[in-house]
Amino acid sequence: MFRTHVLALVTALAVAGPAFAQAPEQPKGEVNKRIENQKDRIDAGVDDGQLTKREAAKAERHDREIHAQEKKDRRQNGGNLTNNERKQLNRELN
């Protein structure tokens, strides 16, 4: 059952993610917007029973790690992300 829920979450994120990753120009904050959208989907998954609290916590921890990496990358580049950093963050979100 755990594997089914994780697979469902990964599939949902994989379906939504490529649309963002293929955009040639991504506005500042796009990574944060994706993280917020994923948080909403995680919360909905817990509410309707598709995710356990443990699965949700794991997904949220992953998103926090990505957000921390984004903050670190922005600090190193005067508040901006390079195209390669943005692509990497989006790959991780996918």
Tab-separated table of C-alpha atoms in Angstrom:
chain	number	residue	atom	x	y	z
A	1	MET	CA	0.000	0.000	0.000
A	2	PHE	CA	2.861	2.374	0.844
A	3	ARG	CA	4.433	1.757	-2.559
A	4	THR	CA	1.122	2.444	-4.283
A	5	HIS	CA	0.774	5.811	-2.558
A	6	VAL	CA	4.347	6.808	-3.254
A	7	LEU	CA	3.969	5.751	-6.881
A	8	ALA	CA	0.774	7.791	-7.154
A	9	LEU	CA	2.517	10.851	-5.725
A	10	VAL	CA	5.543	10.470	-7.971
A	11	THR	CA	3.295	9.994	-11.012
A	12	ALA	CA	1.250	13.079	-10.171
A	13	LEU	CA	4.357	15.178	-9.740
A	14	ALA	CA	5.937	13.782	-12.901
A	15	VAL	CA	2.865	14.631	-14.966
A	16	ALA	CA	2.677	18.207	-13.673
A	17	GLY	CA	6.402	18.885	-13.593
A	18	PRO	CA	7.538	18.669	-17.233
A	19	ALA	CA	5.269	21.516	-18.290
A	20	PHE	CA	7.207	23.815	-15.986
A	21	ALA	CA	10.617	22.368	-16.758
A	22	GLN	CA	10.245	22.949	-20.497
A	23	ALA	CA	9.429	26.638	-20.247
A	24	PRO	CA	12.307	28.603	-21.790
A	25	GLU	CA	12.041	31.537	-19.393
A	26	GLN	CA	10.862	30.974	-15.850
A	27	PRO	CA	10.072	33.961	-13.687
A	28	LYS	CA	11.718	34.516	-10.339
A	29	GLY	CA	9.806	32.587	-7.707
A	30	GLU	CA	8.622	29.894	-10.109
A	31	VAL	CA	10.340	27.187	-8.045
A	32	ASN	CA	8.636	28.480	-4.904
A	33	LYS	CA	5.278	28.489	-6.688
A	34	ARG	CA	5.786	24.861	-7.702
A	35	ILE	CA	6.687	23.929	-4.129
A	36	GLU	CA	3.514	25.646	-2.870
A	37	ASN	CA	1.419	23.808	-5.475
A	38	GLN	CA	2.974	20.512	-4.448
A	39	LYS	CA	2.250	21.265	-0.787
A	40	ASP	CA	-1.396	21.804	-1.703
A	41	ARG	CA	-1.453	18.489	-3.592
A	42	ILE	CA	0.197	16.702	-0.666
A	43	ASP	CA	-2.359	18.145	1.751
A	44	ALA	CA	-5.184	17.074	-0.576
A	45	GLY	CA	-3.671	13.585	-0.784
A	46	VAL	CA	-3.672	13.283	2.998
A	47	ASP	CA	-7.206	14.666	3.243
A	48	ASP	CA	-8.641	12.154	0.772
A	49	GLY	CA	-6.597	9.233	2.074
A	50	GLN	CA	-4.300	8.783	-0.926
A	51	LEU	CA	-1.240	9.597	1.203
A	52	THR	CA	-0.390	8.649	4.748
A	53	LYS	CA	0.982	11.281	7.088
A	54	ARG	CA	4.362	9.559	6.855
A	55	GLU	CA	4.370	9.738	3.043
A	56	ALA	CA	3.313	13.381	3.191
A	57	ALA	CA	6.084	14.182	5.673
A	58	LYS	CA	8.654	12.566	3.370
A	59	ALA	CA	7.420	14.553	0.355
A	60	GLU	CA	7.365	17.786	2.364
A	61	ARG	CA	10.899	17.143	3.643
A	62	HIS	CA	12.056	16.693	0.048
A	63	ASP	CA	10.441	20.001	-0.932
A	64	ARG	CA	12.081	21.772	2.029
A	65	GLU	CA	15.471	20.471	0.898
A	66	ILE	CA	14.871	21.822	-2.607
A	67	HIS	CA	13.762	25.180	-1.191
A	68	ALA	CA	16.901	25.355	0.977
A	69	GLN	CA	19.044	24.632	-2.083
A	70	GLU	CA	17.258	27.379	-3.997
A	71	LYS	CA	17.924	29.877	-1.202
A	72	LYS	CA	21.591	28.870	-1.108
A	73	ASP	CA	21.921	29.201	-4.893
A	74	ARG	CA	20.260	32.633	-4.848
A	75	ARG	CA	22.571	33.866	-2.058
A	76	GLN	CA	25.579	32.809	-4.114
A	77	ASN	CA	24.320	34.660	-7.198
A	78	GLY	CA	23.101	37.983	-5.854
A	79	GLY	CA	19.480	36.893	-5.484
A	80	ASN	CA	19.163	35.176	-8.855
A	81	LEU	CA	19.323	31.621	-10.132
A	82	THR	CA	21.406	30.654	-13.117
A	83	ASN	CA	19.606	28.776	-15.885
A	84	ASN	CA	21.446	25.594	-14.893
A	85	GLU	CA	20.454	25.973	-11.228
A	86	ARG	CA	16.824	26.570	-12.200
A	87	LYS	CA	16.852	23.506	-14.457
A	88	GLN	CA	18.386	21.384	-11.690
A	89	LEU	CA	15.814	22.526	-9.128
A	90	ASN	CA	12.990	21.768	-11.559
A	91	ARG	CA	14.428	18.320	-12.279
A	92	GLU	CA	14.450	17.644	-8.543
A	93	LEU	CA	10.863	18.853	-8.264
A	94	ASN	CA	9.819	16.593	-11.131
